[in-house]
């Protein structure tokens, strides 16, 4: 760079370093006002006992909710004039609500009366922290822990730990209301050997001649409809697990997994309608690729290749129902599903 250009460059650098004045003057920090607990140790101890009392009562209320769960009859009723409610639920809810309130109130009292409340200010800085800034932040955090009195005020610390620990007990106790474990019920459906495959809309049994290549039909077991009048709840539970899709593909395009070569009838295959990801119903079929798509999370299965997963979060193929033809020419199941239908649940391990 020539000497005649140096003065201009220096002038530009000096201009860029000039700081622009703030449009609003910095008001600064108001003088700190000391609290009574800052100057009177007895007042601080009194507040400490108040906070510890709140935490202790919270723990006792948590225990009380567990006692109420077992001690109060499930059909007991509390009446308040024209209002009434289940005594078991009301007492448990009241105990837990008060326990949570006391923990929150104790924490607020601790923060307002005992923790250091001096205001500080610092200039705005870049989002990226330098090693020196990280060290300063770590030191400030450790200082904050010390100033909070958490390590020094043992009464508060111990009562808080006790309250938080006891507050977890009602959650464990209330798990009992979730009902009995499902056991093996999720492994089985109402499909069985010889059960006819019927159209889900018309309830008519399906013959191979009723389907053309490329067609997909939503279907159900023939023994599902009688459950609707006998027990609506049992009907809904059975339908949720036994719903299937029936598709007809050119036999030359089917790649049957080993052992499933005779599970279809003239290119007609049957799979569970329930996605193995989170259990959404599946019926979006693409004829040219033989892919069926789950509308919830886009898991895609190849029906011509054992319904294996070709895309999406599903972890396993759709369970396949082996088909046969009965003496009257209708499609029937060779057996029930050989694996659980629906999403992979925790008991499968």
mmCIF file of C-alpha atoms in Angstrom:
data_model
loop_
_atom_site.group_PDB
_atom_site.id
_atom_site.type_symbol
_atom_site.label_atom_id
_atom_site.label_comp_id
_atom_site.label_asym_id
_atom_site.label_seq_id
_atom_site.Cartn_x
_atom_site.Cartn_y
_atom_site.Cartn_z
ATOM 1 C CA UNK A 1 0.000 0.000 0.000
ATOM 2 C CA UNK A 2 1.368 3.403 -0.960
ATOM 3 C CA UNK A 3 2.184 5.971 1.711
ATOM 4 C CA UNK A 4 -0.290 8.484 0.325
ATOM 5 C CA UNK A 5 -3.212 6.098 1.072
ATOM 6 C CA UNK A 6 -2.254 5.316 4.703
ATOM 7 C CA UNK A 7 -3.821 8.465 6.244
ATOM 8 C CA UNK A 8 -7.179 7.688 4.604
ATOM 9 C CA UNK A 9 -7.143 4.086 5.852
ATOM 10 C CA UNK A 10 -6.284 5.178 9.383
ATOM 11 C CA UNK A 11 -9.056 7.736 9.350
ATOM 12 C CA UNK A 12 -11.561 5.074 8.268
ATOM 13 C CA UNK A 13 -10.433 2.726 11.049
ATOM 14 C CA UNK A 14 -10.748 5.475 13.657
ATOM 15 C CA UNK A 15 -14.231 6.324 12.388
ATOM 16 C CA UNK A 16 -15.357 2.663 12.660
ATOM 17 C CA UNK A 17 -14.183 2.516 16.275
ATOM 18 C CA UNK A 18 -16.250 5.494 17.396
ATOM 19 C CA UNK A 19 -19.019 4.266 19.676
ATOM 20 C CA UNK A 20 -22.491 5.560 19.046
ATOM 21 C CA UNK A 21 -24.086 7.108 22.109
ATOM 22 C CA UNK A 22 -27.082 5.303 23.591
ATOM 23 C CA UNK A 23 -30.393 7.010 22.714
ATOM 24 C CA UNK A 24 -31.619 6.590 26.315
ATOM 25 C CA UNK A 25 -29.255 7.241 29.225
ATOM 26 C CA UNK A 26 -28.452 4.288 31.466
ATOM 27 C CA UNK A 27 -30.474 4.844 34.665
ATOM 28 C CA UNK A 28 -28.122 2.603 36.625
ATOM 29 C CA UNK A 29 -29.070 0.338 39.504
ATOM 30 C CA UNK A 30 -31.073 1.624 42.409
ATOM 31 C CA UNK A 31 -29.454 1.429 45.848
ATOM 32 C CA UNK A 32 -29.858 -1.973 47.418
ATOM 33 C CA UNK A 33 -32.390 -2.197 50.245
ATOM 34 C CA UNK A 34 -31.552 -4.767 52.868
ATOM 35 C CA UNK A 35 -34.265 -7.097 54.116
ATOM 36 C CA UNK A 36 -34.868 -7.851 57.751
ATOM 37 C CA UNK A 37 -33.476 -11.348 57.188
ATOM 38 C CA UNK A 38 -30.235 -9.850 55.840
ATOM 39 C CA UNK A 39 -29.482 -7.976 59.048
ATOM 40 C CA UNK A 40 -31.249 -10.069 61.705
ATOM 41 C CA UNK A 41 -30.046 -13.705 62.043
ATOM 42 C CA UNK A 42 -33.049 -14.547 64.215
ATOM 43 C CA UNK A 43 -35.436 -13.425 61.470
ATOM 44 C CA UNK A 44 -33.503 -15.528 58.956
ATOM 45 C CA UNK A 45 -33.736 -18.572 61.221
ATOM 46 C CA UNK A 46 -37.446 -17.966 61.670
ATOM 47 C CA UNK A 47 -37.982 -17.923 57.895
ATOM 48 C CA UNK A 48 -35.874 -21.067 57.573
ATOM 49 C CA UNK A 49 -38.162 -22.840 60.021
ATOM 50 C CA UNK A 50 -41.221 -21.613 58.103
ATOM 51 C CA UNK A 51 -39.883 -22.974 54.823
ATOM 52 C CA UNK A 52 -38.899 -26.282 56.424
ATOM 53 C CA UNK A 53 -42.378 -26.548 57.952
ATOM 54 C CA UNK A 54 -43.996 -26.080 54.546
ATOM 55 C CA UNK A 55 -41.789 -28.770 53.013
ATOM 56 C CA UNK A 56 -42.459 -31.138 55.907
ATOM 57 C CA UNK A 57 -46.225 -30.640 55.669
ATOM 58 C CA UNK A 58 -46.013 -31.274 51.920
ATOM 59 C CA UNK A 59 -44.364 -34.618 52.600
ATOM 60 C CA UNK A 60 -46.989 -35.538 55.189
ATOM 61 C CA UNK A 61 -49.798 -34.631 52.774
ATOM 62 C CA UNK A 62 -48.211 -36.826 50.107
ATOM 63 C CA UNK A 63 -48.236 -39.692 52.586
ATOM 64 C CA UNK A 64 -51.804 -38.796 53.499
ATOM 65 C CA UNK A 65 -52.912 -39.216 49.893
ATOM 66 C CA UNK A 66 -51.476 -42.753 49.893
ATOM 67 C CA UNK A 67 -53.295 -43.556 53.151
ATOM 68 C CA UNK A 68 -56.551 -42.133 51.762
ATOM 69 C CA UNK A 69 -56.230 -44.286 48.661
ATOM 70 C CA UNK A 70 -56.424 -47.458 50.750
ATOM 71 C CA UNK A 71 -58.432 -46.271 53.766
ATOM 72 C CA UNK A 72 -61.385 -44.558 52.068
ATOM 73 C CA UNK A 73 -63.922 -46.756 50.318
ATOM 74 C CA UNK A 74 -64.171 -46.311 46.581
ATOM 75 C CA UNK A 75 -67.910 -45.697 46.716
ATOM 76 C CA UNK A 76 -67.811 -43.228 49.635
ATOM 77 C CA UNK A 77 -69.409 -39.859 48.868
ATOM 78 C CA UNK A 78 -68.719 -36.397 50.293
ATOM 79 C CA UNK A 79 -71.608 -33.926 50.246
ATOM 80 C CA UNK A 80 -71.326 -30.128 50.449
ATOM 81 C CA UNK A 81 -74.878 -28.861 50.371
ATOM 82 C CA UNK A 82 -76.156 -29.408 46.838
ATOM 83 C CA UNK A 83 -72.705 -30.583 45.705
ATOM 84 C CA UNK A 84 -71.307 -34.061 46.114
ATOM 85 C CA UNK A 85 -68.381 -36.087 44.881
ATOM 86 C CA UNK A 86 -66.382 -39.257 45.327
ATOM 87 C CA UNK A 87 -64.636 -39.033 48.698
ATOM 88 C CA UNK A 88 -61.625 -41.089 47.631
ATOM 89 C CA UNK A 89 -60.856 -38.916 44.633
ATOM 90 C CA UNK A 90 -61.526 -35.653 46.473
ATOM 91 C CA UNK A 91 -59.275 -36.422 49.456
ATOM 92 C CA UNK A 92 -56.433 -37.686 47.270
ATOM 93 C CA UNK A 93 -56.692 -34.641 45.016
ATOM 94 C CA UNK A 94 -56.868 -32.269 47.965
ATOM 95 C CA UNK A 95 -53.787 -33.794 49.614
ATOM 96 C CA UNK A 96 -51.731 -33.741 46.424
ATOM 97 C CA UNK A 97 -52.857 -30.227 45.544
ATOM 98 C CA UNK A 98 -51.924 -28.858 48.948
ATOM 99 C CA UNK A 99 -48.596 -30.713 48.888
ATOM 100 C CA UNK A 100 -47.645 -29.141 45.572
ATOM 101 C CA UNK A 101 -48.833 -25.732 46.776
ATOM 102 C CA UNK A 102 -46.724 -25.919 49.944
ATOM 103 C CA UNK A 103 -43.607 -26.924 48.015
ATOM 104 C CA UNK A 104 -44.113 -23.974 45.674
ATOM 105 C CA UNK A 105 -44.901 -21.561 48.508
ATOM 106 C CA UNK A 106 -41.874 -22.737 50.465
ATOM 107 C CA UNK A 107 -39.611 -22.271 47.466
ATOM 108 C CA UNK A 108 -40.939 -18.725 46.925
ATOM 109 C CA UNK A 109 -40.496 -17.822 50.587
ATOM 110 C CA UNK A 110 -36.963 -19.224 50.524
ATOM 111 C CA UNK A 111 -36.067 -17.228 47.405
ATOM 112 C CA UNK A 112 -37.637 -13.937 48.584
ATOM 113 C CA UNK A 113 -36.430 -13.944 52.160
ATOM 114 C CA UNK A 114 -33.181 -15.924 52.310
ATOM 115 C CA UNK A 115 -31.475 -16.061 48.917
ATOM 116 C CA UNK A 116 -29.233 -13.161 47.919
ATOM 117 C CA UNK A 117 -31.268 -10.543 46.015
ATOM 118 C CA UNK A 118 -28.672 -7.990 44.951
ATOM 119 C CA UNK A 119 -29.139 -6.734 41.407
ATOM 120 C CA UNK A 120 -26.275 -6.816 38.923
ATOM 121 C CA UNK A 121 -25.857 -5.657 35.352
ATOM 122 C CA UNK A 122 -23.479 -6.431 32.531
ATOM 123 C CA UNK A 123 -23.034 -5.302 28.963
ATOM 124 C CA UNK A 124 -24.578 -7.354 26.205
ATOM 125 C CA UNK A 125 -22.058 -9.685 24.613
ATOM 126 C CA UNK A 126 -21.853 -12.095 21.726
ATOM 127 C CA UNK A 127 -23.707 -15.393 21.975
ATOM 128 C CA UNK A 128 -20.459 -17.343 21.724
ATOM 129 C CA UNK A 129 -18.646 -17.664 25.044
ATOM 130 C CA UNK A 130 -14.899 -17.602 25.379
ATOM 131 C CA UNK A 131 -13.113 -20.018 27.735
ATOM 132 C CA UNK A 132 -12.651 -17.155 30.190
ATOM 133 C CA UNK A 133 -16.394 -16.415 30.103
ATOM 134 C CA UNK A 134 -17.237 -20.083 30.630
ATOM 135 C CA UNK A 135 -14.954 -20.116 33.661
ATOM 136 C CA UNK A 136 -16.641 -16.956 34.969
ATOM 137 C CA UNK A 137 -20.116 -18.474 34.462
ATOM 138 C CA UNK A 138 -19.098 -21.633 36.295
ATOM 139 C CA UNK A 139 -17.719 -19.588 39.142
ATOM 140 C CA UNK A 140 -20.867 -17.454 39.256
ATOM 141 C CA UNK A 141 -23.044 -20.590 39.357
ATOM 142 C CA UNK A 142 -21.045 -22.031 42.220
ATOM 143 C CA UNK A 143 -21.283 -18.698 43.989
ATOM 144 C CA UNK A 144 -25.058 -18.691 43.460
ATOM 145 C CA UNK A 145 -25.325 -22.148 44.987
ATOM 146 C CA UNK A 146 -23.385 -20.930 47.997
ATOM 147 C CA UNK A 147 -25.455 -17.750 48.307
ATOM 148 C CA UNK A 148 -28.743 -19.641 48.047
ATOM 149 C CA UNK A 149 -27.936 -21.286 51.337
ATOM 150 C CA UNK A 150 -28.806 -24.699 49.924
ATOM 151 C CA UNK A 151 -25.623 -26.290 51.236
ATOM 152 C CA UNK A 152 -25.525 -24.236 54.444
ATOM 153 C CA UNK A 153 -29.156 -24.437 55.572
ATOM 154 C CA UNK A 154 -29.441 -28.149 56.259
ATOM 155 C CA UNK A 155 -32.963 -27.950 57.671
ATOM 156 C CA UNK A 156 -34.377 -26.588 54.419
ATOM 157 C CA UNK A 157 -32.344 -28.971 52.288
ATOM 158 C CA UNK A 158 -33.351 -32.088 54.204
ATOM 159 C CA UNK A 159 -37.030 -31.174 54.448
ATOM 160 C CA UNK A 160 -37.128 -30.394 50.700
ATOM 161 C CA UNK A 161 -35.537 -33.728 49.796
ATOM 162 C CA UNK A 162 -37.972 -35.527 52.080
ATOM 163 C CA UNK A 163 -40.988 -33.730 50.593
ATOM 164 C CA UNK A 164 -39.911 -34.358 46.997
ATOM 165 C CA UNK A 165 -39.197 -38.005 47.752
ATOM 166 C CA UNK A 166 -42.542 -38.572 49.439
ATOM 167 C CA UNK A 167 -44.367 -36.758 46.638
ATOM 168 C CA UNK A 168 -43.345 -39.583 44.305
ATOM 169 C CA UNK A 169 -45.145 -42.213 46.382
ATOM 170 C CA UNK A 170 -48.711 -41.228 45.308
ATOM 171 C CA UNK A 171 -47.692 -41.566 41.670
ATOM 172 C CA UNK A 172 -46.579 -45.142 42.341
ATOM 173 C CA UNK A 173 -49.689 -45.966 44.365
ATOM 174 C CA UNK A 174 -52.049 -44.534 41.748
ATOM 175 C CA UNK A 175 -50.545 -46.826 39.096
ATOM 176 C CA UNK A 176 -52.779 -49.480 40.627
ATOM 177 C CA UNK A 177 -55.805 -47.748 39.107
ATOM 178 C CA UNK A 178 -54.504 -48.406 35.609
ATOM 179 C CA UNK A 179 -55.987 -51.868 35.984
ATOM 180 C CA UNK A 180 -54.507 -55.346 35.623
ATOM 181 C CA UNK A 181 -51.613 -55.973 33.280
ATOM 182 C CA UNK A 182 -52.708 -57.061 29.785
ATOM 183 C CA UNK A 183 -50.892 -60.382 30.079
ATOM 184 C CA UNK A 184 -51.198 -62.305 26.790
ATOM 185 C CA UNK A 185 -54.379 -60.567 25.651
ATOM 186 C CA UNK A 186 -52.509 -58.321 23.219
ATOM 187 C CA UNK A 187 -50.996 -61.329 21.486
ATOM 188 C CA UNK A 188 -54.276 -62.797 20.288
ATOM 189 C CA UNK A 189 -57.212 -61.731 18.119
ATOM 190 C CA UNK A 190 -60.533 -63.409 17.352
ATOM 191 C CA UNK A 191 -59.141 -64.782 14.106
ATOM 192 C CA UNK A 192 -58.954 -68.584 14.146
ATOM 193 C CA UNK A 193 -58.881 -71.506 11.768
ATOM 194 C CA UNK A 194 -61.911 -71.572 9.457
ATOM 195 C CA UNK A 195 -63.132 -68.021 10.215
ATOM 196 C CA UNK A 196 -64.411 -66.428 7.010
ATOM 197 C CA UNK A 197 -63.110 -63.120 5.715
ATOM 198 C CA UNK A 198 -65.966 -60.633 5.268
ATOM 199 C CA UNK A 199 -66.161 -57.171 3.747
ATOM 200 C CA UNK A 200 -65.847 -54.573 6.526
ATOM 201 C CA UNK A 201 -68.673 -52.467 5.059
ATOM 202 C CA UNK A 202 -71.216 -55.038 3.852
ATOM 203 C CA UNK A 203 -70.315 -57.991 6.140
ATOM 204 C CA UNK A 204 -70.517 -60.235 3.064
ATOM 205 C CA UNK A 205 -68.068 -63.152 2.832
ATOM 206 C CA UNK A 206 -65.439 -62.711 0.143
ATOM 207 C CA UNK A 207 -64.725 -65.163 -2.657
ATOM 208 C CA UNK A 208 -61.506 -65.059 -4.730
ATOM 209 C CA UNK A 209 -63.626 -64.328 -7.797
ATOM 210 C CA UNK A 210 -64.958 -61.165 -6.106
ATOM 211 C CA UNK A 211 -61.543 -59.501 -6.310
ATOM 212 C CA UNK A 212 -59.608 -58.253 -9.325
ATOM 213 C CA UNK A 213 -55.857 -57.739 -9.574
ATOM 214 C CA UNK A 214 -54.862 -54.459 -7.961
ATOM 215 C CA UNK A 215 -57.900 -54.274 -5.691
ATOM 216 C CA UNK A 216 -57.628 -53.715 -1.921
ATOM 217 C CA UNK A 217 -60.542 -54.429 0.410
ATOM 218 C CA UNK A 218 -60.953 -53.566 4.079
ATOM 219 C CA UNK A 219 -62.103 -56.727 5.805
ATOM 220 C CA UNK A 220 -62.916 -58.294 9.173
ATOM 221 C CA UNK A 221 -63.539 -61.762 10.643
ATOM 222 C CA UNK A 222 -67.050 -63.158 10.300
ATOM 223 C CA UNK A 223 -67.287 -63.776 14.052
ATOM 224 C CA UNK A 224 -66.905 -60.064 14.816
ATOM 225 C CA UNK A 225 -70.467 -58.894 14.019
ATOM 226 C CA UNK A 226 -72.231 -61.057 16.678
ATOM 227 C CA UNK A 227 -70.140 -59.354 19.377
ATOM 228 C CA UNK A 228 -71.745 -55.979 18.656
ATOM 229 C CA UNK A 229 -75.056 -56.927 20.265
ATOM 230 C CA UNK A 230 -73.557 -59.128 22.980
ATOM 231 C CA UNK A 231 -70.990 -56.609 24.278
ATOM 232 C CA UNK A 232 -70.246 -53.278 22.580
ATOM 233 C CA UNK A 233 -67.003 -52.925 24.563
ATOM 234 C CA UNK A 234 -65.787 -56.387 23.568
ATOM 235 C CA UNK A 235 -66.804 -55.609 19.992
ATOM 236 C CA UNK A 236 -64.715 -52.465 19.826
ATOM 237 C CA UNK A 237 -61.694 -54.144 21.429
ATOM 238 C CA UNK A 238 -61.910 -57.095 19.055
ATOM 239 C CA UNK A 239 -62.383 -54.905 15.983
ATOM 240 C CA UNK A 240 -59.386 -52.747 16.908
ATOM 241 C CA UNK A 241 -57.109 -55.797 16.762
ATOM 242 C CA UNK A 242 -58.699 -57.946 14.056
ATOM 243 C CA UNK A 243 -59.145 -55.423 11.218
ATOM 244 C CA UNK A 244 -57.345 -56.543 8.054
ATOM 245 C CA UNK A 245 -56.723 -55.541 4.463
ATOM 246 C CA UNK A 246 -57.096 -58.027 1.610
ATOM 247 C CA UNK A 247 -55.248 -57.336 -1.642
ATOM 248 C CA UNK A 248 -54.924 -59.193 -4.954
ATOM 249 C CA UNK A 249 -51.564 -59.090 -6.724
ATOM 250 C CA UNK A 250 -50.276 -60.947 -9.773
ATOM 251 C CA UNK A 251 -48.800 -64.186 -8.416
ATOM 252 C CA UNK A 252 -45.665 -63.648 -10.517
ATOM 253 C CA UNK A 253 -44.992 -60.362 -8.650
ATOM 254 C CA UNK A 254 -45.256 -61.832 -5.152
ATOM 255 C CA UNK A 255 -42.085 -62.613 -3.210
ATOM 256 C CA UNK A 256 -43.373 -64.733 -0.367
ATOM 257 C CA UNK A 257 -41.101 -64.981 2.697
ATOM 258 C CA UNK A 258 -39.826 -68.484 3.502
ATOM 259 C CA UNK A 259 -42.588 -70.589 5.002
ATOM 260 C CA UNK A 260 -45.394 -68.398 3.652
ATOM 261 C CA UNK A 261 -45.561 -69.746 0.128
ATOM 262 C CA UNK A 262 -49.081 -71.158 0.695
ATOM 263 C CA UNK A 263 -50.480 -68.249 2.753
ATOM 264 C CA UNK A 264 -52.224 -66.674 -0.227
ATOM 265 C CA UNK A 265 -54.955 -67.768 -2.644
ATOM 266 C CA UNK A 266 -54.368 -66.995 -6.340
ATOM 267 C CA UNK A 267 -52.422 -63.847 -5.484
ATOM 268 C CA UNK A 268 -54.814 -62.794 -2.704
ATOM 269 C CA UNK A 269 -52.980 -61.836 0.488
ATOM 270 C CA UNK A 270 -54.269 -60.681 3.850
ATOM 271 C CA UNK A 271 -52.433 -58.430 6.335
ATOM 272 C CA UNK A 272 -53.251 -56.657 9.561
ATOM 273 C CA UNK A 273 -54.670 -53.184 8.985
ATOM 274 C CA UNK A 274 -52.957 -51.857 12.111
ATOM 275 C CA UNK A 275 -49.615 -50.107 11.598
ATOM 276 C CA UNK A 276 -46.769 -51.596 13.607
ATOM 277 C CA UNK A 277 -45.492 -48.134 14.518
ATOM 278 C CA UNK A 278 -48.179 -46.605 16.777
ATOM 279 C CA UNK A 279 -51.300 -48.464 15.657
ATOM 280 C CA UNK A 280 -52.876 -46.211 13.034
ATOM 281 C CA UNK A 281 -55.213 -47.869 10.478
ATOM 282 C CA UNK A 282 -53.675 -48.412 7.048
ATOM 283 C CA UNK A 283 -55.421 -48.473 3.661
ATOM 284 C CA UNK A 284 -53.608 -46.019 1.328
ATOM 285 C CA UNK A 285 -52.612 -48.426 -1.417
ATOM 286 C CA UNK A 286 -50.437 -47.805 -4.464
ATOM 287 C CA UNK A 287 -51.247 -50.469 -7.040
ATOM 288 C CA UNK A 288 -48.167 -50.146 -9.262
ATOM 289 C CA UNK A 289 -45.646 -50.609 -6.438
ATOM 290 C CA UNK A 290 -47.843 -52.744 -4.123
ATOM 291 C CA UNK A 291 -46.996 -50.320 -1.323
ATOM 292 C CA UNK A 292 -49.433 -49.425 1.426
ATOM 293 C CA UNK A 293 -48.886 -46.187 3.360
ATOM 294 C CA UNK A 294 -49.728 -45.272 6.939
ATOM 295 C CA UNK A 295 -51.287 -41.767 6.932
ATOM 296 C CA UNK A 296 -50.008 -40.907 10.417
ATOM 297 C CA UNK A 297 -46.218 -41.087 10.074
ATOM 298 C CA UNK A 298 -45.746 -42.338 6.498
ATOM 299 C CA UNK A 299 -44.521 -45.839 7.311
ATOM 300 C CA UNK A 300 -44.640 -47.734 4.021
ATOM 301 C CA UNK A 301 -44.991 -51.501 3.581
ATOM 302 C CA UNK A 302 -44.474 -53.676 0.484
ATOM 303 C CA UNK A 303 -47.439 -56.067 0.372
ATOM 304 C CA UNK A 304 -45.851 -58.106 -2.410
ATOM 305 C CA UNK A 305 -42.822 -58.852 -0.224
ATOM 306 C CA UNK A 306 -44.272 -59.949 3.101
ATOM 307 C CA UNK A 307 -45.374 -56.374 3.948
ATOM 308 C CA UNK A 308 -41.814 -55.495 4.896
ATOM 309 C CA UNK A 309 -41.038 -51.905 5.853
ATOM 310 C CA UNK A 310 -39.594 -49.895 2.963
ATOM 311 C CA UNK A 311 -39.870 -46.447 4.523
ATOM 312 C CA UNK A 312 -40.762 -44.731 7.770
ATOM 313 C CA UNK A 313 -40.449 -45.346 11.506
ATOM 314 C CA UNK A 314 -42.231 -48.725 11.719
ATOM 315 C CA UNK A 315 -39.877 -51.363 13.112
ATOM 316 C CA UNK A 316 -41.434 -54.549 11.733
ATOM 317 C CA UNK A 317 -43.631 -55.757 8.848
ATOM 318 C CA UNK A 318 -47.398 -55.963 9.003
ATOM 319 C CA UNK A 319 -48.457 -59.354 10.436
ATOM 320 C CA UNK A 320 -49.853 -61.616 7.721
ATOM 321 C CA UNK A 321 -52.957 -63.788 8.069
ATOM 322 C CA UNK A 322 -52.681 -67.120 6.226
ATOM 323 C CA UNK A 323 -55.629 -67.672 3.862
ATOM 324 C CA UNK A 324 -57.378 -70.678 2.399
ATOM 325 C CA UNK A 325 -60.720 -71.445 0.680
ATOM 326 C CA UNK A 326 -63.531 -73.372 2.385
ATOM 327 C CA UNK A 327 -65.859 -75.916 0.821
ATOM 328 C CA UNK A 328 -68.199 -73.167 -0.393
ATOM 329 C CA UNK A 329 -65.434 -71.204 -2.077
ATOM 330 C CA UNK A 330 -65.111 -68.392 0.471
ATOM 331 C CA UNK A 331 -61.853 -67.027 1.851
ATOM 332 C CA UNK A 332 -61.119 -68.265 5.351
ATOM 333 C CA UNK A 333 -58.202 -68.051 7.759
ATOM 334 C CA UNK A 334 -55.870 -71.030 7.991
ATOM 335 C CA UNK A 335 -55.192 -69.947 11.596
ATOM 336 C CA UNK A 336 -54.982 -66.835 13.702
ATOM 337 C CA UNK A 337 -52.102 -64.377 13.377
ATOM 338 C CA UNK A 338 -48.800 -66.011 14.211
ATOM 339 C CA UNK A 339 -47.464 -62.816 15.855
ATOM 340 C CA UNK A 340 -48.965 -59.886 17.787
ATOM 341 C CA UNK A 341 -50.718 -57.252 15.701
ATOM 342 C CA UNK A 342 -50.381 -53.516 16.150
ATOM 343 C CA UNK A 343 -47.488 -51.474 17.501
ATOM 344 C CA UNK A 344 -44.601 -53.103 19.346
ATOM 345 C CA UNK A 345 -45.603 -52.901 22.992
ATOM 346 C CA UNK A 346 -43.274 -53.021 25.961
ATOM 347 C CA UNK A 347 -44.107 -56.557 27.064
ATOM 348 C CA UNK A 348 -42.650 -57.998 23.865
ATOM 349 C CA UNK A 349 -39.195 -56.988 25.146
#
